[in-house]
Amino acid sequence: MISNDEATSIDLYPELVHEEDLTPDCGVEIDEICEKIHKACKGWGTDETGLIETLGSTTPEDRLKITLRYQDLYDKSLRSVMKSEAGGDFGKALKYLSLNPVEAECKMIKDACKGIGSHKKILFSILCGRSNRDMELLKKTYYKFYSKDLSALITSESGGDIRKIFLACLQAAEEDFDPDYDTEDKAKEDAEDIYKAGQGRWGTSETKLFKLIVLTPPKYLSMVNARYANDYGYTLAKAMEKELSGDAKDAAIFTVNMRLKPYEAIAGVIKAACAGMGTDGDLLTTCIIRYQLLMGHVHFAHEELYAKSVHDRVRSEVSGNYKKVLLALLNKVSPES
């Protein structure tokens, strides 16, 4: 299984997004895509096949350039154009694809908080296991987009242990790995603290635990995980499974796995979106779009875990244009052989 051997959590946003350049070099290809999108949405009826061929063949960096260039060429935002072009899961996918990667995540968060009760799986898949600079940009963009502090929103939408995990993640304060500080002796101490906290005394210790799994460097967390498994017979993820429940358990396990085995963690969320009666289209859509650039690795992990490709899972779970656009996004970065 592919693990995260880096000293920090992986970035999901392309480097160009972090540069925040409002006038990147787009090139002729981006102009051609914008023109095809414009033609597909012009007049009566929408050329949905044309939209699948254009937006489905893009990467996150492409979509950043397209959103900027479309506004320049047609004096309207692509987001406003996509609002009325299609409905259902397919329409929602198009709306997210009409935004740059950070704005798309902001919209996903806002949608996940609509109505009675929030969609915790979408929230934790977006908020947990992120790099510091991804999280800082997400928080800044959410405030710019919706004039609301993201931490305030999450505080109002969650409670209990899962709120503690979310708020720890929102700090964007993952520490740098320091070999002089992050030692094997310290890993043994932290593993022992976690074990003691789980022996009927959870309640005052969760905050410390969540800070450990969220804020320590992945390289050090891997050391704690190995020590915990060696001394107590099971991994940190298994400890979370034994001691927590509900959404908080799922969020904690995802956080640990996203920082230690990110591709396996993502494969698990895709599987969860398709479990039980009916597919969770919102969760599946957000996963395929957000993790698109990682899908080569995720595909490998998914096949190893479930003996099935991500493509085949999508093909067996959804249909119509919605299936076509998700498969197009997958094939753009991880073509089927």
mmCIF file of C-alpha atoms in Angstrom:
data_model
loop_
_atom_site.group_PDB
_atom_site.id
_atom_site.type_symbol
_atom_site.label_atom_id
_atom_site.label_comp_id
_atom_site.label_asym_id
_atom_site.label_seq_id
_atom_site.Cartn_x
_atom_site.Cartn_y
_atom_site.Cartn_z
ATOM 1 C CA MET A 1 0.000 0.000 0.000
ATOM 2 C CA ILE A 2 1.284 3.473 -0.854
ATOM 3 C CA SER A 3 1.995 5.489 2.282
ATOM 4 C CA ASN A 4 2.789 9.127 2.937
ATOM 5 C CA ASP A 5 6.526 9.240 3.639
ATOM 6 C CA GLU A 6 6.679 13.018 3.331
ATOM 7 C CA ALA A 7 7.250 15.330 6.273
ATOM 8 C CA THR A 8 4.014 17.236 5.583
ATOM 9 C CA SER A 9 0.486 16.460 4.397
ATOM 10 C CA ILE A 10 -0.006 16.447 0.638
ATOM 11 C CA ASP A 11 -1.393 19.462 -1.230
ATOM 12 C CA LEU A 12 -4.584 18.921 -3.209
ATOM 13 C CA TYR A 13 -4.551 22.296 -4.943
ATOM 14 C CA PRO A 14 -2.300 22.726 -8.004
ATOM 15 C CA GLU A 15 0.656 25.061 -7.524
ATOM 16 C CA LEU A 16 -0.914 27.632 -9.849
ATOM 17 C CA VAL A 17 -3.846 27.975 -7.445
ATOM 18 C CA HIS A 18 -1.506 28.916 -4.617
ATOM 19 C CA GLU A 19 0.136 31.554 -6.774
ATOM 20 C CA GLU A 20 -3.251 33.341 -6.945
ATOM 21 C CA ASP A 21 -2.361 34.788 -10.341
ATOM 22 C CA LEU A 22 -5.458 36.372 -11.878
ATOM 23 C CA THR A 23 -3.836 36.566 -15.326
ATOM 24 C CA PRO A 24 -2.094 33.239 -15.913
ATOM 25 C CA ASP A 25 -0.907 32.269 -19.380
ATOM 26 C CA CYS A 26 -3.956 30.378 -20.640
ATOM 27 C CA GLY A 27 -2.973 29.554 -24.203
ATOM 28 C CA VAL A 28 -5.067 28.751 -27.255
ATOM 29 C CA GLU A 29 -6.363 25.453 -25.873
ATOM 30 C CA ILE A 30 -8.158 27.160 -22.981
ATOM 31 C CA ASP A 31 -9.759 29.650 -25.375
ATOM 32 C CA GLU A 32 -10.976 26.762 -27.521
ATOM 33 C CA ILE A 33 -12.509 25.031 -24.500
ATOM 34 C CA CYS A 34 -14.252 28.255 -23.490
ATOM 35 C CA GLU A 35 -15.637 28.639 -27.005
ATOM 36 C CA LYS A 36 -16.959 25.053 -27.002
ATOM 37 C CA ILE A 37 -18.618 25.582 -23.619
ATOM 38 C CA HIS A 38 -20.185 28.809 -24.855
ATOM 39 C CA LYS A 39 -21.567 27.079 -27.958
ATOM 40 C CA ALA A 40 -22.883 24.152 -25.902
ATOM 41 C CA CYS A 41 -24.901 26.541 -23.724
ATOM 42 C CA LYS A 42 -26.069 28.896 -26.474
ATOM 43 C CA GLY A 43 -29.670 29.079 -27.634
ATOM 44 C CA TRP A 44 -32.493 26.722 -26.734
ATOM 45 C CA GLY A 45 -31.416 23.546 -25.008
ATOM 46 C CA THR A 46 -28.023 22.520 -23.777
ATOM 47 C CA ASP A 47 -25.540 20.372 -25.652
ATOM 48 C CA GLU A 48 -24.831 18.123 -22.669
ATOM 49 C CA THR A 49 -22.544 15.875 -24.679
ATOM 50 C CA GLY A 50 -20.491 18.924 -25.591
ATOM 51 C CA LEU A 51 -20.209 19.923 -21.930
ATOM 52 C CA ILE A 52 -19.090 16.419 -20.959
ATOM 53 C CA GLU A 53 -16.442 16.460 -23.692
ATOM 54 C CA THR A 54 -15.130 19.864 -22.630
ATOM 55 C CA LEU A 55 -15.449 20.104 -18.838
ATOM 56 C CA GLY A 56 -14.929 16.367 -18.421
ATOM 57 C CA SER A 57 -11.575 16.601 -20.178
ATOM 58 C CA THR A 58 -10.185 19.241 -17.813
ATOM 59 C CA THR A 59 -7.832 19.137 -14.834
ATOM 60 C CA PRO A 60 -8.051 21.389 -11.751
ATOM 61 C CA GLU A 61 -5.440 23.733 -13.234
ATOM 62 C CA ASP A 62 -7.398 23.865 -16.506
ATOM 63 C CA ARG A 63 -10.545 24.798 -14.598
ATOM 64 C CA LEU A 64 -8.783 27.645 -12.836
ATOM 65 C CA LYS A 65 -7.730 29.057 -16.204
ATOM 66 C CA ILE A 66 -11.139 28.435 -17.798
ATOM 67 C CA THR A 67 -13.031 30.317 -15.085
ATOM 68 C CA LEU A 68 -10.770 33.341 -15.526
ATOM 69 C CA ARG A 69 -10.680 33.254 -19.326
ATOM 70 C CA TYR A 70 -14.413 32.634 -19.792
ATOM 71 C CA GLN A 71 -15.156 35.801 -17.825
ATOM 72 C CA ASP A 72 -12.731 37.756 -20.047
ATOM 73 C CA LEU A 73 -14.148 36.418 -23.299
ATOM 74 C CA TYR A 74 -17.886 36.569 -22.587
ATOM 75 C CA ASP A 75 -18.217 39.084 -19.761
ATOM 76 C CA LYS A 76 -20.054 36.605 -17.549
ATOM 77 C CA SER A 77 -18.917 33.997 -15.070
ATOM 78 C CA LEU A 78 -18.964 30.356 -16.085
ATOM 79 C CA ARG A 79 -20.551 29.700 -12.703
ATOM 80 C CA SER A 80 -23.594 31.807 -13.636
ATOM 81 C CA VAL A 81 -23.906 30.007 -16.979
ATOM 82 C CA MET A 82 -23.857 26.547 -15.376
ATOM 83 C CA LYS A 83 -26.518 27.418 -12.795
ATOM 84 C CA SER A 84 -29.351 26.730 -15.227
ATOM 85 C CA GLU A 85 -27.886 24.250 -17.697
ATOM 86 C CA ALA A 86 -28.708 20.892 -16.069
ATOM 87 C CA GLY A 87 -30.162 19.384 -12.923
ATOM 88 C CA GLY A 88 -29.633 16.440 -10.622
ATOM 89 C CA ASP A 89 -26.244 14.913 -9.888
ATOM 90 C CA PHE A 90 -25.036 15.739 -13.393
ATOM 91 C CA GLY A 91 -25.996 19.385 -12.990
ATOM 92 C CA LYS A 92 -24.299 19.612 -9.606
ATOM 93 C CA ALA A 93 -21.103 18.131 -11.061
ATOM 94 C CA LEU A 94 -21.158 20.745 -13.839
ATOM 95 C CA LYS A 95 -21.600 23.533 -11.294
ATOM 96 C CA TYR A 96 -18.545 22.380 -9.344
ATOM 97 C CA LEU A 97 -16.545 22.002 -12.564
ATOM 98 C CA SER A 98 -17.398 25.596 -13.485
ATOM 99 C CA LEU A 99 -15.403 26.848 -10.477
ATOM 100 C CA ASN A 100 -11.707 26.907 -9.726
ATOM 101 C CA PRO A 101 -10.606 24.149 -7.287
ATOM 102 C CA VAL A 102 -10.737 26.285 -4.129
ATOM 103 C CA GLU A 103 -14.061 27.936 -4.957
ATOM 104 C CA ALA A 104 -15.467 24.506 -5.819
ATOM 105 C CA GLU A 105 -14.593 23.231 -2.340
ATOM 106 C CA CYS A 106 -16.174 26.326 -0.788
ATOM 107 C CA LYS A 107 -19.387 25.608 -2.700
ATOM 108 C CA MET A 108 -19.238 21.944 -1.657
ATOM 109 C CA ILE A 109 -18.963 22.982 1.992
ATOM 110 C CA LYS A 110 -21.851 25.421 1.673
ATOM 111 C CA ASP A 111 -24.006 22.786 -0.033
ATOM 112 C CA ALA A 112 -23.084 20.228 2.648
ATOM 113 C CA CYS A 113 -24.442 22.607 5.295
ATOM 114 C CA LYS A 114 -27.812 23.252 3.629
ATOM 115 C CA GLY A 115 -31.032 22.137 5.243
ATOM 116 C CA ILE A 116 -31.478 20.278 8.510
ATOM 117 C CA GLY A 117 -28.225 18.643 9.523
ATOM 118 C CA SER A 118 -24.975 18.835 7.617
ATOM 119 C CA HIS A 119 -23.360 16.174 5.450
ATOM 120 C CA LYS A 120 -20.535 15.231 7.804
ATOM 121 C CA LYS A 121 -18.771 12.855 5.410
ATOM 122 C CA ILE A 122 -18.376 15.604 2.823
ATOM 123 C CA LEU A 123 -17.230 18.020 5.500
ATOM 124 C CA PHE A 124 -14.589 15.757 6.975
ATOM 125 C CA SER A 125 -13.357 14.637 3.560
ATOM 126 C CA ILE A 126 -12.715 18.306 2.720
ATOM 127 C CA LEU A 127 -11.497 19.627 6.072
ATOM 128 C CA CYS A 128 -9.419 16.766 7.497
ATOM 129 C CA GLY A 129 -5.898 15.785 6.521
ATOM 130 C CA ARG A 130 -5.149 18.993 4.596
ATOM 131 C CA SER A 131 -1.829 20.762 4.245
ATOM 132 C CA ASN A 132 -1.452 24.077 6.055
ATOM 133 C CA ARG A 133 -1.345 26.152 2.900
ATOM 134 C CA ASP A 134 -4.350 24.406 1.352
ATOM 135 C CA MET A 135 -6.353 25.057 4.516
ATOM 136 C CA GLU A 136 -5.298 28.697 4.794
ATOM 137 C CA LEU A 137 -6.312 29.341 1.194
ATOM 138 C CA LEU A 138 -9.616 27.510 1.685
ATOM 139 C CA LYS A 139 -10.493 29.613 4.743
ATOM 140 C CA LYS A 140 -9.550 32.855 3.006
ATOM 141 C CA THR A 141 -11.518 31.992 -0.123
ATOM 142 C CA TYR A 142 -14.605 30.918 1.828
ATOM 143 C CA TYR A 143 -14.703 34.273 3.601
ATOM 144 C CA LYS A 144 -14.180 36.106 0.303
ATOM 145 C CA PHE A 145 -16.956 34.106 -1.370
ATOM 146 C CA TYR A 146 -19.578 34.067 1.379
ATOM 147 C CA SER A 147 -18.493 36.760 3.898
ATOM 148 C CA LYS A 148 -18.536 34.208 6.680
ATOM 149 C CA ASP A 149 -15.731 32.733 8.736
ATOM 150 C CA LEU A 150 -15.372 29.031 7.973
ATOM 151 C CA SER A 151 -14.586 28.154 11.598
ATOM 152 C CA ALA A 152 -17.770 29.926 12.713
ATOM 153 C CA LEU A 153 -19.797 27.999 10.143
ATOM 154 C CA ILE A 154 -18.363 24.644 11.208
ATOM 155 C CA THR A 155 -18.885 25.466 14.883
ATOM 156 C CA SER A 156 -22.563 26.098 14.158
ATOM 157 C CA GLU A 157 -22.924 22.957 12.020
ATOM 158 C CA SER A 158 -21.254 20.400 14.284
ATOM 159 C CA GLY A 159 -20.878 19.418 17.912
ATOM 160 C CA GLY A 160 -19.132 17.019 20.259
ATOM 161 C CA ASP A 161 -16.043 15.136 19.195
ATOM 162 C CA ILE A 162 -16.387 15.814 15.486
ATOM 163 C CA ARG A 163 -16.418 19.553 16.154
ATOM 164 C CA LYS A 164 -13.154 19.163 18.093
ATOM 165 C CA ILE A 165 -11.603 17.369 15.121
ATOM 166 C CA PHE A 166 -12.851 19.978 12.653
ATOM 167 C CA LEU A 167 -11.607 22.909 14.723
ATOM 168 C CA ALA A 168 -8.196 21.291 15.148
ATOM 169 C CA CYS A 169 -7.997 20.847 11.367
ATOM 170 C CA LEU A 170 -9.079 24.436 10.721
ATOM 171 C CA GLN A 171 -6.111 25.736 12.713
ATOM 172 C CA ALA A 172 -3.878 24.906 9.721
ATOM 173 C CA ALA A 173 -1.104 24.391 12.243
ATOM 174 C CA GLU A 174 0.525 21.109 11.247
ATOM 175 C CA GLU A 175 4.020 21.149 12.740
ATOM 176 C CA ASP A 176 7.249 20.659 10.827
ATOM 177 C CA PHE A 177 9.104 17.430 11.437
ATOM 178 C CA ASP A 178 12.060 17.959 13.765
ATOM 179 C CA PRO A 179 14.283 14.884 14.192
ATOM 180 C CA ASP A 180 15.685 16.285 17.428
ATOM 181 C CA TYR A 181 12.195 16.648 18.915
ATOM 182 C CA ASP A 182 10.155 14.004 17.097
ATOM 183 C CA THR A 183 12.090 11.049 18.458
ATOM 184 C CA GLU A 184 11.322 7.391 19.041
ATOM 185 C CA ASP A 185 11.272 8.011 22.807
ATOM 186 C CA LYS A 186 8.649 10.736 22.380
ATOM 187 C CA ALA A 187 6.638 8.465 20.045
ATOM 188 C CA LYS A 188 6.617 5.793 22.752
ATOM 189 C CA GLU A 189 5.351 8.345 25.312
ATOM 190 C CA ASP A 190 2.597 9.605 23.021
ATOM 191 C CA ALA A 191 1.522 6.060 22.138
ATOM 192 C CA GLU A 192 1.280 5.260 25.844
ATOM 193 C CA ASP A 193 -0.771 8.420 26.499
ATOM 194 C CA ILE A 194 -3.226 7.466 23.755
ATOM 195 C CA TYR A 195 -3.545 3.948 25.118
ATOM 196 C CA LYS A 196 -4.162 5.151 28.682
ATOM 197 C CA ALA A 197 -6.734 7.676 27.461
ATOM 198 C CA GLY A 198 -8.656 4.856 25.811
ATOM 199 C CA GLN A 199 -8.921 2.685 28.903
ATOM 200 C CA GLY A 200 -12.261 4.050 30.116
ATOM 201 C CA ARG A 201 -11.023 7.572 30.678
ATOM 202 C CA TRP A 202 -11.970 9.287 27.417
ATOM 203 C CA GLY A 203 -13.635 12.623 27.945
ATOM 204 C CA THR A 204 -10.842 14.939 29.022
ATOM 205 C CA SER A 205 -8.270 13.472 26.652
ATOM 206 C CA GLU A 206 -9.979 13.686 23.259
ATOM 207 C CA THR A 207 -8.767 17.202 22.526
ATOM 208 C CA LYS A 208 -5.158 16.167 23.140
ATOM 209 C CA LEU A 209 -5.653 13.062 21.014
ATOM 210 C CA PHE A 210 -7.209 14.997 18.146
ATOM 211 C CA LYS A 211 -4.413 17.545 18.224
ATOM 212 C CA LEU A 212 -1.933 14.682 17.982
ATOM 213 C CA ILE A 213 -3.553 13.086 14.924
ATOM 214 C CA VAL A 214 -4.209 16.452 13.240
ATOM 215 C CA LEU A 215 -1.223 18.657 14.039
ATOM 216 C CA THR A 216 1.832 16.399 14.330
ATOM 217 C CA PRO A 217 3.900 15.856 11.155
ATOM 218 C CA PRO A 218 2.814 12.765 9.177
ATOM 219 C CA LYS A 219 6.319 11.365 9.480
ATOM 220 C CA TYR A 220 6.122 11.544 13.269
ATOM 221 C CA LEU A 221 2.519 10.318 13.357
ATOM 222 C CA SER A 222 3.754 7.272 11.437
ATOM 223 C CA MET A 223 6.325 6.689 14.191
ATOM 224 C CA VAL A 224 3.607 6.907 16.873
ATOM 225 C CA ASN A 225 1.394 4.568 14.858
ATOM 226 C CA ALA A 226 4.175 2.002 14.518
ATOM 227 C CA ARG A 227 4.982 2.202 18.223
ATOM 228 C CA TYR A 228 1.310 1.904 19.165
ATOM 229 C CA ALA A 229 0.874 -1.157 16.963
ATOM 230 C CA ASN A 230 4.037 -2.729 18.332
ATOM 231 C CA ASP A 231 3.189 -2.126 21.996
ATOM 232 C CA TYR A 232 -0.587 -2.619 22.001
ATOM 233 C CA GLY A 233 -1.338 -4.849 19.054
ATOM 234 C CA TYR A 234 -3.339 -2.572 16.772
ATOM 235 C CA THR A 235 -3.027 0.699 14.858
ATOM 236 C CA LEU A 236 -4.174 4.215 15.731
ATOM 237 C CA ALA A 237 -7.029 3.881 13.251
ATOM 238 C CA LYS A 238 -8.184 0.744 15.057
ATOM 239 C CA ALA A 239 -7.948 2.623 18.365
ATOM 240 C CA MET A 240 -10.225 5.335 16.958
ATOM 241 C CA GLU A 241 -12.620 2.625 15.792
ATOM 242 C CA LYS A 242 -12.734 1.036 19.246
ATOM 243 C CA GLU A 243 -13.097 4.209 21.308
ATOM 244 C CA LEU A 244 -15.187 6.602 19.184
ATOM 245 C CA SER A 245 -18.548 6.304 17.461
ATOM 246 C CA GLY A 246 -20.607 7.741 14.639
ATOM 247 C CA ASP A 247 -19.347 10.592 12.470
ATOM 248 C CA ALA A 248 -16.545 11.423 14.919
ATOM 249 C CA LYS A 249 -15.161 7.906 14.553
ATOM 250 C CA ASP A 250 -15.299 8.112 10.763
ATOM 251 C CA ALA A 251 -13.673 11.558 10.772
ATOM 252 C CA ALA A 252 -10.885 10.497 13.134
ATOM 253 C CA ILE A 253 -10.095 7.348 11.140
ATOM 254 C CA PHE A 254 -10.120 9.333 7.897
ATOM 255 C CA THR A 255 -7.801 11.950 9.407
ATOM 256 C CA VAL A 256 -5.280 9.345 10.558
ATOM 257 C CA ASN A 257 -5.400 7.487 7.251
ATOM 258 C CA MET A 258 -5.284 10.665 5.155
ATOM 259 C CA ARG A 259 -2.044 11.605 6.864
ATOM 260 C CA LEU A 260 -0.491 8.140 6.825
ATOM 261 C CA LYS A 261 -2.032 6.416 3.785
ATOM 262 C CA PRO A 262 -3.821 9.161 1.814
ATOM 263 C CA TYR A 263 -4.632 7.141 -1.292
ATOM 264 C CA GLU A 264 -6.146 4.333 0.744
ATOM 265 C CA ALA A 265 -8.154 6.899 2.721
ATOM 266 C CA ILE A 266 -9.560 8.432 -0.469
ATOM 267 C CA ALA A 267 -10.384 5.001 -1.891
ATOM 268 C CA GLY A 268 -12.320 4.296 1.305
ATOM 269 C CA VAL A 269 -14.439 7.440 0.967
ATOM 270 C CA ILE A 270 -15.274 6.560 -2.635
ATOM 271 C CA LYS A 271 -16.308 3.101 -1.457
ATOM 272 C CA ALA A 272 -18.408 4.637 1.347
ATOM 273 C CA ALA A 273 -20.208 6.855 -1.176
ATOM 274 C CA CYS A 274 -21.401 3.711 -2.924
ATOM 275 C CA ALA A 275 -22.220 1.587 0.134
ATOM 276 C CA GLY A 276 -25.691 0.566 1.263
ATOM 277 C CA MET A 277 -28.979 1.309 -0.440
ATOM 278 C CA GLY A 278 -28.435 3.912 -3.123
ATOM 279 C CA THR A 279 -25.376 5.914 -4.041
ATOM 280 C CA ASP A 280 -24.463 9.094 -2.184
ATOM 281 C CA GLY A 281 -24.115 11.172 -5.329
ATOM 282 C CA ASP A 282 -22.984 14.306 -3.513
ATOM 283 C CA LEU A 283 -20.124 12.497 -1.781
ATOM 284 C CA LEU A 284 -19.105 10.620 -4.939
ATOM 285 C CA THR A 285 -19.125 13.816 -7.013
ATOM 286 C CA THR A 286 -17.030 15.783 -4.545
ATOM 287 C CA CYS A 287 -14.510 12.929 -4.284
ATOM 288 C CA ILE A 288 -13.978 12.448 -8.011
ATOM 289 C CA ILE A 289 -13.626 16.187 -8.652
ATOM 290 C CA ARG A 290 -11.506 17.072 -5.612
ATOM 291 C CA TYR A 291 -9.136 14.129 -5.804
ATOM 292 C CA GLN A 292 -8.889 14.003 -9.589
ATOM 293 C CA LEU A 293 -5.141 14.629 -9.781
ATOM 294 C CA LEU A 294 -4.457 11.819 -7.299
ATOM 295 C CA MET A 295 -6.586 9.249 -9.062
ATOM 296 C CA GLY A 296 -3.655 7.332 -10.508
ATOM 297 C CA HIS A 297 -2.547 6.447 -6.970
ATOM 298 C CA VAL A 298 -6.119 6.127 -5.681
ATOM 299 C CA HIS A 299 -6.980 3.713 -8.476
ATOM 300 C CA PHE A 300 -4.096 1.438 -7.407
ATOM 301 C CA ALA A 301 -5.172 1.584 -3.741
ATOM 302 C CA HIS A 302 -8.846 0.986 -4.590
ATOM 303 C CA GLU A 303 -8.061 -2.084 -6.667
ATOM 304 C CA GLU A 304 -5.797 -3.472 -3.962
ATOM 305 C CA LEU A 305 -8.411 -2.915 -1.253
ATOM 306 C CA TYR A 306 -11.594 -3.844 -3.100
ATOM 307 C CA ALA A 307 -10.478 -5.812 -6.191
ATOM 308 C CA LYS A 308 -12.301 -3.287 -8.348
ATOM 309 C CA SER A 309 -11.260 -0.178 -10.250
ATOM 310 C CA VAL A 310 -12.714 3.230 -9.426
ATOM 311 C CA HIS A 311 -13.940 3.360 -13.027
ATOM 312 C CA ASP A 312 -15.866 0.107 -12.594
ATOM 313 C CA ARG A 313 -17.327 1.285 -9.297
ATOM 314 C CA VAL A 314 -18.616 4.475 -10.945
ATOM 315 C CA ARG A 315 -19.899 2.495 -13.912
ATOM 316 C CA SER A 316 -21.853 0.105 -11.678
ATOM 317 C CA GLU A 317 -23.293 2.768 -9.357
ATOM 318 C CA VAL A 318 -24.505 5.633 -11.555
ATOM 319 C CA SER A 319 -25.858 6.181 -15.034
ATOM 320 C CA GLY A 320 -26.519 8.612 -17.856
ATOM 321 C CA ASN A 321 -24.626 11.850 -18.334
ATOM 322 C CA TYR A 322 -23.640 11.841 -14.683
ATOM 323 C CA LYS A 323 -21.740 8.587 -15.207
ATOM 324 C CA LYS A 324 -20.209 9.917 -18.416
ATOM 325 C CA VAL A 325 -18.803 13.083 -16.849
ATOM 326 C CA LEU A 326 -17.326 11.239 -13.850
ATOM 327 C CA LEU A 327 -15.682 8.658 -16.127
ATOM 328 C CA ALA A 328 -14.347 11.446 -18.347
ATOM 329 C CA LEU A 329 -12.708 13.103 -15.333
ATOM 330 C CA LEU A 330 -11.165 9.803 -14.259
ATOM 331 C CA ASN A 331 -9.922 8.946 -17.723
ATOM 332 C CA LYS A 332 -8.319 12.360 -18.127
ATOM 333 C CA VAL A 333 -5.751 11.509 -15.450
ATOM 334 C CA SER A 334 -5.949 7.723 -15.146
ATOM 335 C CA PRO A 335 -7.019 6.223 -18.492
ATOM 336 C CA GLU A 336 -8.513 2.761 -18.479
ATOM 337 C CA SER A 337 -6.253 0.205 -20.140
#
